[in-house]
Structure formats: structure tokens, C-alpha cells
PDB file of C-alpha atoms in Angstrom:
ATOM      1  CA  UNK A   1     -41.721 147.257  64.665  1.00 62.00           C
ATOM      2  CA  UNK A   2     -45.288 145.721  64.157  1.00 63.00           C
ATOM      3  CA  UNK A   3     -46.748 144.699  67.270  1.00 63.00           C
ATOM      4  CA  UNK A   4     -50.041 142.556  66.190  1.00 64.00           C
ATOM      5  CA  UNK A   5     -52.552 142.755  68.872  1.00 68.00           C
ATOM      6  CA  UNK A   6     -56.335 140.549  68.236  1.00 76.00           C
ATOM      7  CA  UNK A   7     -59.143 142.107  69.620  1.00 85.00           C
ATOM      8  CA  UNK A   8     -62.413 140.536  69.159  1.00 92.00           C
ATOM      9  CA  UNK A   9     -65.684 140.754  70.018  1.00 94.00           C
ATOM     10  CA  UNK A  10     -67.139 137.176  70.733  1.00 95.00           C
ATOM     11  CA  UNK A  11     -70.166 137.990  72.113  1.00 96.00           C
ATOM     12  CA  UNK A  12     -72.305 141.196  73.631  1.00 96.00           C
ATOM     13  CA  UNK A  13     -75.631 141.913  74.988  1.00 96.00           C
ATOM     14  CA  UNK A  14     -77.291 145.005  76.222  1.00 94.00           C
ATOM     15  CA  UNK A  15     -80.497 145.219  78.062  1.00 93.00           C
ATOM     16  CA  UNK A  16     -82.679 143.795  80.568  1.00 91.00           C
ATOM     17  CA  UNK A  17     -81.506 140.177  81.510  1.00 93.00           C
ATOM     18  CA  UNK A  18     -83.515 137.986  83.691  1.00 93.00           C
ATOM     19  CA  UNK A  19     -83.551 134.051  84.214  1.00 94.00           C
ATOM     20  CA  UNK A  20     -85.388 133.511  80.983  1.00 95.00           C
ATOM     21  CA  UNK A  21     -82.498 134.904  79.072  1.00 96.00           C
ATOM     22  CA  UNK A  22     -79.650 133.747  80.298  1.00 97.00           C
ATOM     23  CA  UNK A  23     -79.584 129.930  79.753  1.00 97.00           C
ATOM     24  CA  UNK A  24     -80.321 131.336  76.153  1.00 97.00           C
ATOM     25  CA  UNK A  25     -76.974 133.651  76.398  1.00 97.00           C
ATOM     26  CA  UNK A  26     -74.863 130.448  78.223  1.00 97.00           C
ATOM     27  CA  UNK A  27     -75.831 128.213  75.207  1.00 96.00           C
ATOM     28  CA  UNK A  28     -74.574 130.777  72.859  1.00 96.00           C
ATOM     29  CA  UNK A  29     -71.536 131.291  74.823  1.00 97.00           C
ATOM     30  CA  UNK A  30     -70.637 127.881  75.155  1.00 95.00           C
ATOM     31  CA  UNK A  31     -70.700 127.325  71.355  1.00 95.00           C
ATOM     32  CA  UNK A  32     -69.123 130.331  70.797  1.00 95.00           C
ATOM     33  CA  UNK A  33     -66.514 128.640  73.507  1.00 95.00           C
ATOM     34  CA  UNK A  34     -66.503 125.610  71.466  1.00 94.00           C
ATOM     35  CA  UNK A  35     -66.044 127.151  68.098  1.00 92.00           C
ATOM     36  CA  UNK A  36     -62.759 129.258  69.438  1.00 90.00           C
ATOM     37  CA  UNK A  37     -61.414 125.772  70.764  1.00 91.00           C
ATOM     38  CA  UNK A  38     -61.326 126.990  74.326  1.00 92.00           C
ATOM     39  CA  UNK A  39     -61.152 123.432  76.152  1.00 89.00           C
ATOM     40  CA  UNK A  40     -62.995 122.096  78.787  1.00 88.00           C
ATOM     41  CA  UNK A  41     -61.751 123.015  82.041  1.00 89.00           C
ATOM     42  CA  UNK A  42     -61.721 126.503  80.392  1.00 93.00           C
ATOM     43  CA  UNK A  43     -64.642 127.041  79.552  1.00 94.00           C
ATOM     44  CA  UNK A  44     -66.539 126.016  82.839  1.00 92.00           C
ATOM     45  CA  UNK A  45     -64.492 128.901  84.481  1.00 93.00           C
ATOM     46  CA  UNK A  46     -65.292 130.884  81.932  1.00 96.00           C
ATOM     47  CA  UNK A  47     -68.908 130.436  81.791  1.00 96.00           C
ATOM     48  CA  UNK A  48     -69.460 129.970  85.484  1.00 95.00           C
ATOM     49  CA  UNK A  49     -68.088 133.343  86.011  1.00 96.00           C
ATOM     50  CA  UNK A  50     -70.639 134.554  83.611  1.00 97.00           C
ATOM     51  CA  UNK A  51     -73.922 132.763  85.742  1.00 97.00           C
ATOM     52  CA  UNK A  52     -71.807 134.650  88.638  1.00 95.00           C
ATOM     53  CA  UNK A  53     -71.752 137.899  86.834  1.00 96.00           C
ATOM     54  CA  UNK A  54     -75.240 137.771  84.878  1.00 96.00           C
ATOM     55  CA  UNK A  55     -76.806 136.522  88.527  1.00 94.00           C
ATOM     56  CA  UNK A  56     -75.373 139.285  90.270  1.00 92.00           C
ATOM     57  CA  UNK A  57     -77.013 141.988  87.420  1.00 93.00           C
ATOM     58  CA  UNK A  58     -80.324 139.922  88.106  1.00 92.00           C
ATOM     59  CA  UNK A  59     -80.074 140.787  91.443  1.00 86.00           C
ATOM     60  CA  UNK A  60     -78.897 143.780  92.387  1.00 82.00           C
ATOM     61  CA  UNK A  61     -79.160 145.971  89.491  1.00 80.00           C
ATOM     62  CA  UNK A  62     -81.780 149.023  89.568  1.00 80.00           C
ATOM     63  CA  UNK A  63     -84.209 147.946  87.204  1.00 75.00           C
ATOM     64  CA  UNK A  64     -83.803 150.776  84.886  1.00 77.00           C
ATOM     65  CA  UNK A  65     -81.829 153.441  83.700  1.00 77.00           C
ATOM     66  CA  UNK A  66     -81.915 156.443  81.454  1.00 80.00           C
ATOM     67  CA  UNK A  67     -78.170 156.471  80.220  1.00 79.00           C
ATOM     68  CA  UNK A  68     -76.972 152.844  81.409  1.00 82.00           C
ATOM     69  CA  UNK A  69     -77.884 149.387  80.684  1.00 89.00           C
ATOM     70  CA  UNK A  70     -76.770 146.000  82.211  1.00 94.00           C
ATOM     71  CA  UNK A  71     -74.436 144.523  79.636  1.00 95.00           C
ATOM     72  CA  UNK A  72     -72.300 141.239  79.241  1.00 97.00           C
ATOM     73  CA  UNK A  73     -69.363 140.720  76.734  1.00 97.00           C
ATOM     74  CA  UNK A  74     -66.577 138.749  76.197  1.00 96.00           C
ATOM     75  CA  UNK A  75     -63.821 140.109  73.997  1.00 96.00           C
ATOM     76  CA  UNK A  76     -60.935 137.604  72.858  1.00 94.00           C
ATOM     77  CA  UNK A  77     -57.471 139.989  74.273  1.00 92.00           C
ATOM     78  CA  UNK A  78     -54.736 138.635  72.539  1.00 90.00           C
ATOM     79  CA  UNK A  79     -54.025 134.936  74.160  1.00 90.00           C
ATOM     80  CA  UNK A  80     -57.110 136.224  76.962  1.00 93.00           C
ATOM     81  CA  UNK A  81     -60.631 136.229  77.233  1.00 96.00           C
ATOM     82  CA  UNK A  82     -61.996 138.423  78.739  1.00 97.00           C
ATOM     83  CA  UNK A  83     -65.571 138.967  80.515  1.00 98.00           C
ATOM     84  CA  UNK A  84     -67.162 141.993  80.934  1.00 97.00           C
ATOM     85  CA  UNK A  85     -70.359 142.398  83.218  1.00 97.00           C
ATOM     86  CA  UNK A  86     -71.666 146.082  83.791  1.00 95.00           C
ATOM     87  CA  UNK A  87     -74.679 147.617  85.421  1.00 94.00           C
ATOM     88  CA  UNK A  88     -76.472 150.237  86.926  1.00 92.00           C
ATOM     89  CA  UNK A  89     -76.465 150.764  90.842  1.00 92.00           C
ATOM     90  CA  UNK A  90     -77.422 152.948  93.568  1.00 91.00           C
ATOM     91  CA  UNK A  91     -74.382 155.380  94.354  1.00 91.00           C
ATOM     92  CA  UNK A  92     -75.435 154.484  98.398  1.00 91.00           C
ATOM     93  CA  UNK A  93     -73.815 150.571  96.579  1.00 90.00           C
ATOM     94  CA  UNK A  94     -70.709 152.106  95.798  1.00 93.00           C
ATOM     95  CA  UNK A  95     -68.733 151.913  99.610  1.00 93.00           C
ATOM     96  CA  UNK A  96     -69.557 148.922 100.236  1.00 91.00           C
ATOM     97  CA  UNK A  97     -68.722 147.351  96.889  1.00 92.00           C
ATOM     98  CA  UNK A  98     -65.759 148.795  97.105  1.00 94.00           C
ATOM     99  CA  UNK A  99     -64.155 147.783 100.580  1.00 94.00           C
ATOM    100  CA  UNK A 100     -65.452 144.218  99.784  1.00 92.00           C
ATOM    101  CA  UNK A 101     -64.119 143.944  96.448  1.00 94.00           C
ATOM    102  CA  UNK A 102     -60.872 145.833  97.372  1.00 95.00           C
ATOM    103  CA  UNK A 103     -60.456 143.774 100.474  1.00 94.00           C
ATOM    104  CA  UNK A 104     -60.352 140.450  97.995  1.00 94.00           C
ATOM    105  CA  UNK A 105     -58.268 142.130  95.923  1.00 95.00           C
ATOM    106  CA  UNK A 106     -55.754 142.534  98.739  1.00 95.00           C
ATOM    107  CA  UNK A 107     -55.514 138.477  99.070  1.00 94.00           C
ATOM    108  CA  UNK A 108     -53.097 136.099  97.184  1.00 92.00           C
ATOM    109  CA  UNK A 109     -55.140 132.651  95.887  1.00 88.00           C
ATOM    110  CA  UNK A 110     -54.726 130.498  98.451  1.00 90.00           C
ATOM    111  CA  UNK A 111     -56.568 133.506 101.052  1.00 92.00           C
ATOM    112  CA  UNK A 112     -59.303 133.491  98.468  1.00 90.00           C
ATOM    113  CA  UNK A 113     -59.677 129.987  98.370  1.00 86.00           C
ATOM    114  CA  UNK A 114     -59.796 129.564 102.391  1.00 88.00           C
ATOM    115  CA  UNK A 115     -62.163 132.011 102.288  1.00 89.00           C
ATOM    116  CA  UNK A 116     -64.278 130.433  99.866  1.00 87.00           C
ATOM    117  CA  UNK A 117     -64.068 127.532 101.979  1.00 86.00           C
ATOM    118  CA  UNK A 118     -65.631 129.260 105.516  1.00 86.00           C
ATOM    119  CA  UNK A 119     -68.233 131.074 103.468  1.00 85.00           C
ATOM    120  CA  UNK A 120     -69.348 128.223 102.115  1.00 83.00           C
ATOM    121  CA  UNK A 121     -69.387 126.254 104.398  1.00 83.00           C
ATOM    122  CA  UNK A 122     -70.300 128.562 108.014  1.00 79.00           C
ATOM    123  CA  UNK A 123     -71.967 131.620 106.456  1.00 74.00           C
ATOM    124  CA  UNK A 124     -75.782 131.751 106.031  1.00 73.00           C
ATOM    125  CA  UNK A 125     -78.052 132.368 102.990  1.00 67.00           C
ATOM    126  CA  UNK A 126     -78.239 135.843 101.568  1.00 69.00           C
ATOM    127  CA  UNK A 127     -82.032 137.264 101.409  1.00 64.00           C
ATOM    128  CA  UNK A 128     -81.822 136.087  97.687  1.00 62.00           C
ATOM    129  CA  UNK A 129     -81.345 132.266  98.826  1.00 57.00           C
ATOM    130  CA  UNK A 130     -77.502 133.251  97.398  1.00 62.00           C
ATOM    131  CA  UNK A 131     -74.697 132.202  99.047  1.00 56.00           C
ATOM    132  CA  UNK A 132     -72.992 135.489  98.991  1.00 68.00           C
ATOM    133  CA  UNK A 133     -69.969 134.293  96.919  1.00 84.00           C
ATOM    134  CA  UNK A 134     -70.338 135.074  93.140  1.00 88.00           C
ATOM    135  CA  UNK A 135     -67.469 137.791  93.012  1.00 92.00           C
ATOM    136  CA  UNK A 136     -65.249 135.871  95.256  1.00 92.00           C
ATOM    137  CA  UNK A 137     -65.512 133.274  93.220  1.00 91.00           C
ATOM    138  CA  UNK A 138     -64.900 135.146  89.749  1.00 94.00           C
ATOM    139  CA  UNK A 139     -61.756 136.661  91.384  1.00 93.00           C
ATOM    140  CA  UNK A 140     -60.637 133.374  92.662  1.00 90.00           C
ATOM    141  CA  UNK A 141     -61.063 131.311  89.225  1.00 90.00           C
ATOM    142  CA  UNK A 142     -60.073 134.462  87.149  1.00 94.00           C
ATOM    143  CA  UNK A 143     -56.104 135.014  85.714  1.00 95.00           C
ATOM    144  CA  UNK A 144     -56.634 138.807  85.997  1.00 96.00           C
ATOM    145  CA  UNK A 145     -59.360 140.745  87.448  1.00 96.00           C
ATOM    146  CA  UNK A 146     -60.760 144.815  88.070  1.00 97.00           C
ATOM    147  CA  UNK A 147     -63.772 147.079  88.340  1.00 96.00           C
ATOM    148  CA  UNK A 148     -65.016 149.962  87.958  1.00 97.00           C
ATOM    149  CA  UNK A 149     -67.005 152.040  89.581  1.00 95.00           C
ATOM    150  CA  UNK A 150     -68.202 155.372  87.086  1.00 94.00           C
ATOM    151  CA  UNK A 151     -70.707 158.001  88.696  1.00 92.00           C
ATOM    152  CA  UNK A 152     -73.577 158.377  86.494  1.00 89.00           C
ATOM    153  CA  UNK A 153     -74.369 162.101  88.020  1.00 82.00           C
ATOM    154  CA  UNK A 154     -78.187 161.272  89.507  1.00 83.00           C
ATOM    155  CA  UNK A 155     -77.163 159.234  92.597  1.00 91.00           C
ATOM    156  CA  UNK A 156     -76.448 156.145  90.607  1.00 91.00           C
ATOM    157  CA  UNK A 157     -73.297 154.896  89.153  1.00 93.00           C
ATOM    158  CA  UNK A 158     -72.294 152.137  86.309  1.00 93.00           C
ATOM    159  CA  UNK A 159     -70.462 149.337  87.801  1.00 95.00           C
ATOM    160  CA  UNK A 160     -67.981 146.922  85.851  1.00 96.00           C
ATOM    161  CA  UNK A 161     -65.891 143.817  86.376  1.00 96.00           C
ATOM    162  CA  UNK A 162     -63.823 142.825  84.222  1.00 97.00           C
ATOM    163  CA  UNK A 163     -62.053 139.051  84.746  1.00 98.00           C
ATOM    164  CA  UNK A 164     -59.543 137.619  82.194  1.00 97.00           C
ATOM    165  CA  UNK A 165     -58.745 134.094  81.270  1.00 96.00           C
ATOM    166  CA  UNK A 166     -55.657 133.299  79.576  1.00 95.00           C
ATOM    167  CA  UNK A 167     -55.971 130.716  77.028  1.00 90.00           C
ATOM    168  CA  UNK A 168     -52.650 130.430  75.661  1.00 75.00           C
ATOM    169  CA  UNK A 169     -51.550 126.862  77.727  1.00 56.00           C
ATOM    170  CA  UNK A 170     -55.975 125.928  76.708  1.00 44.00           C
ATOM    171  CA  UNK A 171     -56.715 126.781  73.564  1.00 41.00           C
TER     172      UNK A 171
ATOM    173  CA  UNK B   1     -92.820 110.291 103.805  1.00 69.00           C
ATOM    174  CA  UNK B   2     -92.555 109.769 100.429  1.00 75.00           C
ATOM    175  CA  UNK B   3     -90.342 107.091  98.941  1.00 88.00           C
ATOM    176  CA  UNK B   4     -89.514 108.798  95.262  1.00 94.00           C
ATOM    177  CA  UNK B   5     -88.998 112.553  94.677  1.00 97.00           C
ATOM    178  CA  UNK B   6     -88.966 113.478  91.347  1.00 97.00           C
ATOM    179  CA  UNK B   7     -88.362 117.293  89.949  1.00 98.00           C
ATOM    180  CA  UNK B   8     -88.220 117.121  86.325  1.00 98.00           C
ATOM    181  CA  UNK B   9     -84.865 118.956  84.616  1.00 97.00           C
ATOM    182  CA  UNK B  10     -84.840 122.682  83.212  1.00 97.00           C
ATOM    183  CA  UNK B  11     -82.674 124.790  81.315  1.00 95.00           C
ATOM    184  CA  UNK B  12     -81.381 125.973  84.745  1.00 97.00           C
ATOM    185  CA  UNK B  13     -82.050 123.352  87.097  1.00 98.00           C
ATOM    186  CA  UNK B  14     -80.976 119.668  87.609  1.00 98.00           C
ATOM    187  CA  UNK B  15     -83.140 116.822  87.202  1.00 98.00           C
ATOM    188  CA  UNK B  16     -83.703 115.080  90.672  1.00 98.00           C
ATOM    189  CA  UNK B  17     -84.729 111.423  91.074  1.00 98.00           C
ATOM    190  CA  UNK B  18     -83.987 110.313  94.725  1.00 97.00           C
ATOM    191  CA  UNK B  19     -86.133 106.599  94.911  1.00 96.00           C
ATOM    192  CA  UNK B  20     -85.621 105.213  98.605  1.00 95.00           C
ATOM    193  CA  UNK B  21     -86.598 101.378  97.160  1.00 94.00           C
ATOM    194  CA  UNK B  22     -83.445 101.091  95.431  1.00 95.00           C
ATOM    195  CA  UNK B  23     -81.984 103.135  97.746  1.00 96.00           C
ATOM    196  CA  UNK B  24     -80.465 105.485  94.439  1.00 97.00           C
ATOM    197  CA  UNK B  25     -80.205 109.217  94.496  1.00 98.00           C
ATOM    198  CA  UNK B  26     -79.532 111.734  92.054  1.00 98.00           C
ATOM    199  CA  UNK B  27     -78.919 115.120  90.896  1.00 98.00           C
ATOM    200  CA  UNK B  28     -77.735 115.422  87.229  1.00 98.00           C
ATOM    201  CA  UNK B  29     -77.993 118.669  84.842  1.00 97.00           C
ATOM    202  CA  UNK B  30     -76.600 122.348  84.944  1.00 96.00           C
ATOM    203  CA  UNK B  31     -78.238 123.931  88.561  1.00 97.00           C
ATOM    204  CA  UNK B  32     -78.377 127.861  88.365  1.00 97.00           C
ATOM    205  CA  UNK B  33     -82.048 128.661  89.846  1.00 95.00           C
ATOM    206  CA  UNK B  34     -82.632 132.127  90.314  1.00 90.00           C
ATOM    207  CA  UNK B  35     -83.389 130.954  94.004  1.00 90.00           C
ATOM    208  CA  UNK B  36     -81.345 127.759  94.627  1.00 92.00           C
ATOM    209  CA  UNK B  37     -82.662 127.335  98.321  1.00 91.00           C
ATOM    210  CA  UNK B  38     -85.944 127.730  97.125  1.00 94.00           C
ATOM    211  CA  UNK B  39     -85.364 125.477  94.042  1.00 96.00           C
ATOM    212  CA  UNK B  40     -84.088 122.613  96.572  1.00 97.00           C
ATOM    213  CA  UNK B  41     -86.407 122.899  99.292  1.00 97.00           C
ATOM    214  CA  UNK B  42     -88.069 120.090  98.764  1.00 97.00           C
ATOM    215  CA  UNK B  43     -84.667 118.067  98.567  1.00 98.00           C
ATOM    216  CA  UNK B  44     -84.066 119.113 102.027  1.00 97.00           C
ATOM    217  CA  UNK B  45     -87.641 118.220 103.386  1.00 96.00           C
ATOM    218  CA  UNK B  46     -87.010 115.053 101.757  1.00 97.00           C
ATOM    219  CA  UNK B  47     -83.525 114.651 103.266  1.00 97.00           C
ATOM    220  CA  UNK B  48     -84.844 115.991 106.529  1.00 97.00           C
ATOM    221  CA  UNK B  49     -87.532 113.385 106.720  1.00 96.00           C
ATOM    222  CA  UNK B  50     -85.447 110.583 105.715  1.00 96.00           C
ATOM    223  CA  UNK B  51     -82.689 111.358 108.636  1.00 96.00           C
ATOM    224  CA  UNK B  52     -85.784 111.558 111.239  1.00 95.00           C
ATOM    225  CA  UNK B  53     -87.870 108.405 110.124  1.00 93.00           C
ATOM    226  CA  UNK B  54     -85.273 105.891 108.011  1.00 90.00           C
ATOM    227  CA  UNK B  55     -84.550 102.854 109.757  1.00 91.00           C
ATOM    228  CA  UNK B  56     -81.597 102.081 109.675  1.00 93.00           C
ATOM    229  CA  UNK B  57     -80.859  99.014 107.498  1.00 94.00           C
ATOM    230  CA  UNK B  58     -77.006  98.216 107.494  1.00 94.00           C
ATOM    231  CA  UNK B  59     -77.302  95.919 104.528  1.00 95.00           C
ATOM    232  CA  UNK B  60     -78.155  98.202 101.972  1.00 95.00           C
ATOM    233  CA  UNK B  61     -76.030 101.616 101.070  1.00 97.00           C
ATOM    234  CA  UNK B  62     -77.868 104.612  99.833  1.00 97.00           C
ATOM    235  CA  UNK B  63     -76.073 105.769  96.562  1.00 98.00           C
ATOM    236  CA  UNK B  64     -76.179 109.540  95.874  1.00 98.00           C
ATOM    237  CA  UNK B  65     -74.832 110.370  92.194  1.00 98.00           C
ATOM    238  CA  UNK B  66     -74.061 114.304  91.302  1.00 98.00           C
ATOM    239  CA  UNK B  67     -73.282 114.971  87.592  1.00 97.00           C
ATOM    240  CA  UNK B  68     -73.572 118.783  86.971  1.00 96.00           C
ATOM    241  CA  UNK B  69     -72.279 120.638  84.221  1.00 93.00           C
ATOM    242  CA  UNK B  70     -72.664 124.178  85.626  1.00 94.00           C
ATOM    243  CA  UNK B  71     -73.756 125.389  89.308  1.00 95.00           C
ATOM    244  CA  UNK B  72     -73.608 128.161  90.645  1.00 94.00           C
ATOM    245  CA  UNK B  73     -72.478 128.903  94.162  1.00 91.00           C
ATOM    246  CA  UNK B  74     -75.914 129.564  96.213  1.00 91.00           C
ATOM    247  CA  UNK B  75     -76.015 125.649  94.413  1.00 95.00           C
ATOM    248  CA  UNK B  76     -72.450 125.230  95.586  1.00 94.00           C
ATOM    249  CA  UNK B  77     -73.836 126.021  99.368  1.00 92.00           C
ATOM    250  CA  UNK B  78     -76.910 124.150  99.077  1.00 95.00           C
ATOM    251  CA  UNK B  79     -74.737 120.750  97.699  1.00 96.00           C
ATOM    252  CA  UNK B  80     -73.014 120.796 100.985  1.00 95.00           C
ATOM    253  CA  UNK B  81     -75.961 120.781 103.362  1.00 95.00           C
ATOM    254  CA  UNK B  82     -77.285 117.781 100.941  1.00 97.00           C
ATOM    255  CA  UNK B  83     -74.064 115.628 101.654  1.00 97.00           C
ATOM    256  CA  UNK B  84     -74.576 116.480 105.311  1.00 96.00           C
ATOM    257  CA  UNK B  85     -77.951 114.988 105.625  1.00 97.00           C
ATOM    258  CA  UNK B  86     -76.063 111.678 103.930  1.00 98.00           C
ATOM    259  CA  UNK B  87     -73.623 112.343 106.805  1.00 97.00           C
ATOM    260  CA  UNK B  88     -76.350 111.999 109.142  1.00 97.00           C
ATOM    261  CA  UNK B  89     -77.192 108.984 107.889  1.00 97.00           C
ATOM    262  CA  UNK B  90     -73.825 107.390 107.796  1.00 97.00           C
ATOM    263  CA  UNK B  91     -73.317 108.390 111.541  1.00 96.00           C
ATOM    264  CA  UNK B  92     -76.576 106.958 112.403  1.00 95.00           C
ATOM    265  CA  UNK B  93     -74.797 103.531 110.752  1.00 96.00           C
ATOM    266  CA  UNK B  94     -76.753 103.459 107.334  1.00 97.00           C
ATOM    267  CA  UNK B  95     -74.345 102.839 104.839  1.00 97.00           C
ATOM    268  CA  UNK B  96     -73.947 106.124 102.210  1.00 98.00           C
ATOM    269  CA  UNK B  97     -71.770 106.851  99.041  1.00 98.00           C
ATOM    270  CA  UNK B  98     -71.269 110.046  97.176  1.00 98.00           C
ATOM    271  CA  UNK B  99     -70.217 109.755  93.789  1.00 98.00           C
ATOM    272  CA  UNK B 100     -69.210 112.861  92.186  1.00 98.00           C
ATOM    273  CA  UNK B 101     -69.309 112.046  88.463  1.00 98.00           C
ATOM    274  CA  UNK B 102     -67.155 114.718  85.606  1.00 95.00           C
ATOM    275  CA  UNK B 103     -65.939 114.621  82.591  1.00 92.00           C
ATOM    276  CA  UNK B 104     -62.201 113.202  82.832  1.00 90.00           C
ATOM    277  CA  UNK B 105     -60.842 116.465  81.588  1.00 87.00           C
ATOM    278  CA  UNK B 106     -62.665 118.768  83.498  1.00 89.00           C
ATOM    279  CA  UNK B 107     -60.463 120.105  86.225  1.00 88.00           C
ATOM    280  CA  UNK B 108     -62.489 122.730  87.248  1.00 87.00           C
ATOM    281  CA  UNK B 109     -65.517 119.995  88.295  1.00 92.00           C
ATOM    282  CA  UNK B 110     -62.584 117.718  89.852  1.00 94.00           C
ATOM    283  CA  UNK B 111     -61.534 120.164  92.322  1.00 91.00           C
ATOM    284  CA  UNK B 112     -64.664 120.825  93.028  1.00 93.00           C
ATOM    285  CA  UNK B 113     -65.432 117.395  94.056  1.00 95.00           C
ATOM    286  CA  UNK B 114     -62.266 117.356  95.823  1.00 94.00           C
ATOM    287  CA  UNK B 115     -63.293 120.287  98.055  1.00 91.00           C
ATOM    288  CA  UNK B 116     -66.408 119.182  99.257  1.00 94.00           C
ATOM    289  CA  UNK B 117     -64.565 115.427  99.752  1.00 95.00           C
ATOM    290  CA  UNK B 118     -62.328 117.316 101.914  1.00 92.00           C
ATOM    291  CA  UNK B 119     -65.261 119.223 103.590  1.00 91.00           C
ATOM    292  CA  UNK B 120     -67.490 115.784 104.156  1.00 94.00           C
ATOM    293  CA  UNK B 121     -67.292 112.738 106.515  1.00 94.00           C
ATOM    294  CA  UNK B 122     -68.389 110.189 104.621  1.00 95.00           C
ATOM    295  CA  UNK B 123     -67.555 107.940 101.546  1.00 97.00           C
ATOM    296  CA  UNK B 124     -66.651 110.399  98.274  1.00 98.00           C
ATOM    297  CA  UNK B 125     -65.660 109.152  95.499  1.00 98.00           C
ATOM    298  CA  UNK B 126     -64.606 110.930  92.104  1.00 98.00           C
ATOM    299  CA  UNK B 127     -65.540 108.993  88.767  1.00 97.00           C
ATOM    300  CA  UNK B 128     -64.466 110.502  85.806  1.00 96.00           C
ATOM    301  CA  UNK B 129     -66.534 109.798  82.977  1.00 95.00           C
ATOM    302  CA  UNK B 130     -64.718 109.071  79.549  1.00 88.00           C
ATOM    303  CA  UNK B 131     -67.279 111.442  77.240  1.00 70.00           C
ATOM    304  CA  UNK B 132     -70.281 113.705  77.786  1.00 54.00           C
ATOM    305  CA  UNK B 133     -73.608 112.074  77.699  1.00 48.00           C
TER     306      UNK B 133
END
């Protein structure tokens, strides 16, 4: 038996991203959105987890190094897209990452939602003017959803999430 | 205080025109600022100083209009205490509306809408618009 399976690269970037990039990288996405016929709704989930994602790298990454490099992709799966936002952090990052991300893991979509909800609307700024919600939010709108967490061996580590879309009803 | 704020659009930030003479407000673009609190700080003074000094003036209703493509959700956080300054005024007895324009297709921006409707108390309504400007 032939089992077909499409797996495409739709977009990737490597290297420093800051706010000057990335409206460049969601206008590229978007068309690149557009041209796979990914509709509306879609798409905003799709590309609002990116801001999420790429916002997060601008953030929090370490500014620099030797062997790893903030990236963002987004491979077409089969009937999903899927992001992928990875970066370098501080191995003291890694706990607490984590037991949050874990913890969200550990609730169905309506938990995630509420949660949402009182965040939003009881929980202060972050030092960033954030609101302290990008991954929550990524998991929440996402069809499927991990991470990674890969020591680098210098007291840093590469850190992944990956969140899939399915287009299959969209497209 | 001033009667018109004005903060020109960017690739990452909203255009704002709030003009208290014809009692119109709006916020229309994609809003992902780096700093979003920082980015609508002077939204809030406005806001702030309009609560303290408006008179209230039942017979005309302050109109706020939010059209976004994109925010994020430090923008998400910073919409809500927006609509509650509006709520302030419409418990003071100054007439408000939200109107929380999409496109008709776009579910995602519905629900959003719907959320904060649910999360405000005050007049929020959903207009779907028929094609993207």
C-alpha cells in the first residue's frame, strides 16, 4: 500500500527577529495563507498565533547564541498547518516553562477559555506591558499543540512549540 | 483636555481618531506594538480625562468603532480597560455604543467581539461588514 503523505515547507526564517521584521514576515505569511486558500477565520488563528509566538522570541529569547537561532516556520502536514516557533533560553527558563505549559496542557478547551477570560480580564500587566497570555492563547486556538524543551549543554536550552491547524473542513 | 486625539496608523499599530465634537471614536488597523500599554497610553489619558471632566450631555451618544484585523493579546487586555472607561461614562448617564466591526466570515474576530460583549456593561453591538476595505 502507498500511503501519500504532503509535507511542505511554506515558509521559514532563521535569525534575529525584532518588531521591524515581523510585520514584514506576517505580510508574507498572509499571502502565502492566501495563495494555499486557507480561508478567513483560518488564517487569523493562524497568524495570530504567529504575533504570539514571534512576540514571545522578541521577548524572552537570549539575544544570541553560538549553536541556536530563533526560528519560525510553517510546514503544510498533510490536511494541517503547522507552526513552528523555536529559540534560545536560559536553562534557569526551563521549570517554569514547563509546569506552566504542562499545567495548560492538563485542561480541556472550555478550562482554557475560562482562564483566558480571568487573565484577561483580573490579572495585571507583565513588565513587558504584555498581558501574559500569548501561549495560552496559541494552545487555546490551536487543533494540536507540544514543545520542546532540548538542553543546549552551556546552561541554555532550545525551546519549541509546535501548534497545528487542521485545514481540511477550511481550505 | 483635548477634544481630538489623533495617532497616525503603522504596520503594527491601529490608527486612532477619537474627536469629542462629533462625539466619534475609533480604533481601526492590525494592533501588535511591541509595548501595547505603552502604545495606548495616551488613549487612556485621554479616556481618563474625559470620564473626570465630560459633562454629561444625555442627548448625544459617544460612538466608539473597533475594526482590527490582527491584535495581539497585551492589545486584547488593553481593549477591555478602553470599553471600561465607555462604561464609566454610560454609568455616569452619557449615552455610549461599541461597535465591533469584522468581516462577515471571520469567526475568529466574532467571538472575539462576543467575549468582551459578554465581559462589558454597556451597549455592544457586532456589525459584520460584507468585504474588506
Amino acid at each position: 500500500m502507498n500511503v501519500s503523505y504532503e509535507h511542505r515547507t511554506l515558509f521559514r526564517y532563521e535569525g534575529p527577529l525584532d518588531m521591524q521584521l515581523l510585520p514584514q514576515i506576517v505580510k508574507s505569511v498572509e499571502q502565502l495563507l492566501i495563495g494555499e486558500k486557507v480561508r478567513t477565520p483560518l488564517r487569523r488563528k493562524i497568524i495570530s498565533a504567529l504575533i504570539e509566538l514571534a512576540q514571545n522570541i522578541i521577548h524572552y529569547s537570549i539575544p544570541r547564541h553560538p549553536h541556536s537561532n530563533p526560528s519560525i516556520s510553517l510546514v503544510r502536514e498533510g490536511d494541517n498547518i503547522v507552526l513552528s516557533a523555536s529559540n534560545p533560553i536560559h536553562s534557569s527558563q526551563e521549570l517554569f516553562l514547563r509546569t506552566y505549559i504542562e499545567n495548560l496542557l492538563s485542561m480541556n478547551k472550555e478550562d482554557l477559555s475560562a482562564l483566558y477570560q480571568n487573565v484577561l480580564t483580573k490579572s495585571d500587566y507583565t513588565d513587558t506591558g504584555g498581558a501574559g497570555l500569548g501561549i495560552l492563547q496559541v494552545l487555546a486556538k490551536a487543533d494540536g499543540f507540544s514543545y520542546t524543551i532540548e538542553a543546549l549543554g552551556d546552561d541554555h536550552a532550545n525551546f519549541t512549540v509546535r501548534a497545528s491547524f487542521v485545514t481540511l473542513a477550511n481550505a | 483636555m483635548e477634544s481630538t486625539l489623533y495617532i497616525e496608523p503603522s504596520l503594527t499599530t491601529p490608527e486612532i481618531r477619537f474627536q469629542l465634537e462629533n462625539c466619534h471614536f475609533s480604533i481601526k488597523g492590525s494592533s501588535y506594538p511591541e509595548n501595547s500599554l505603552k502604545f495606548y497610553q495616551p488613549v487612556v489619558q485621554y479616556l481618563s480625562e474625559l470620564v473626570q471632566n465630560y459633562p454629561v450631555d444625555p442627548s448625544k451618544t459617544f460612538i466608539l468603532d473597533v475594526e482590527l484585523q490582527y491584535f495581539n493579546t497585551s492589545t486584547a487586555k488593553v481593549l477591555l480597560d478602553i470599553f471600561r472607561y465607555f462604561e464609566q461614562l454610560h454609568e455616569k448617564g452619557q449615552p455610549v455604543k461599541v461597535r465591533w466591526l469584522y468581516l462577515e466570515d471571520d469567526t475568529e474576530m466574532e467571538d472575539a467581539g462576543l467575549d468582551y460583549q459578554a465581559a462589558v456593561k454597556l451597549p455592544f453591538e457586532l456589525v459584520a461588514l460584507h468585504e474588506e476595505a
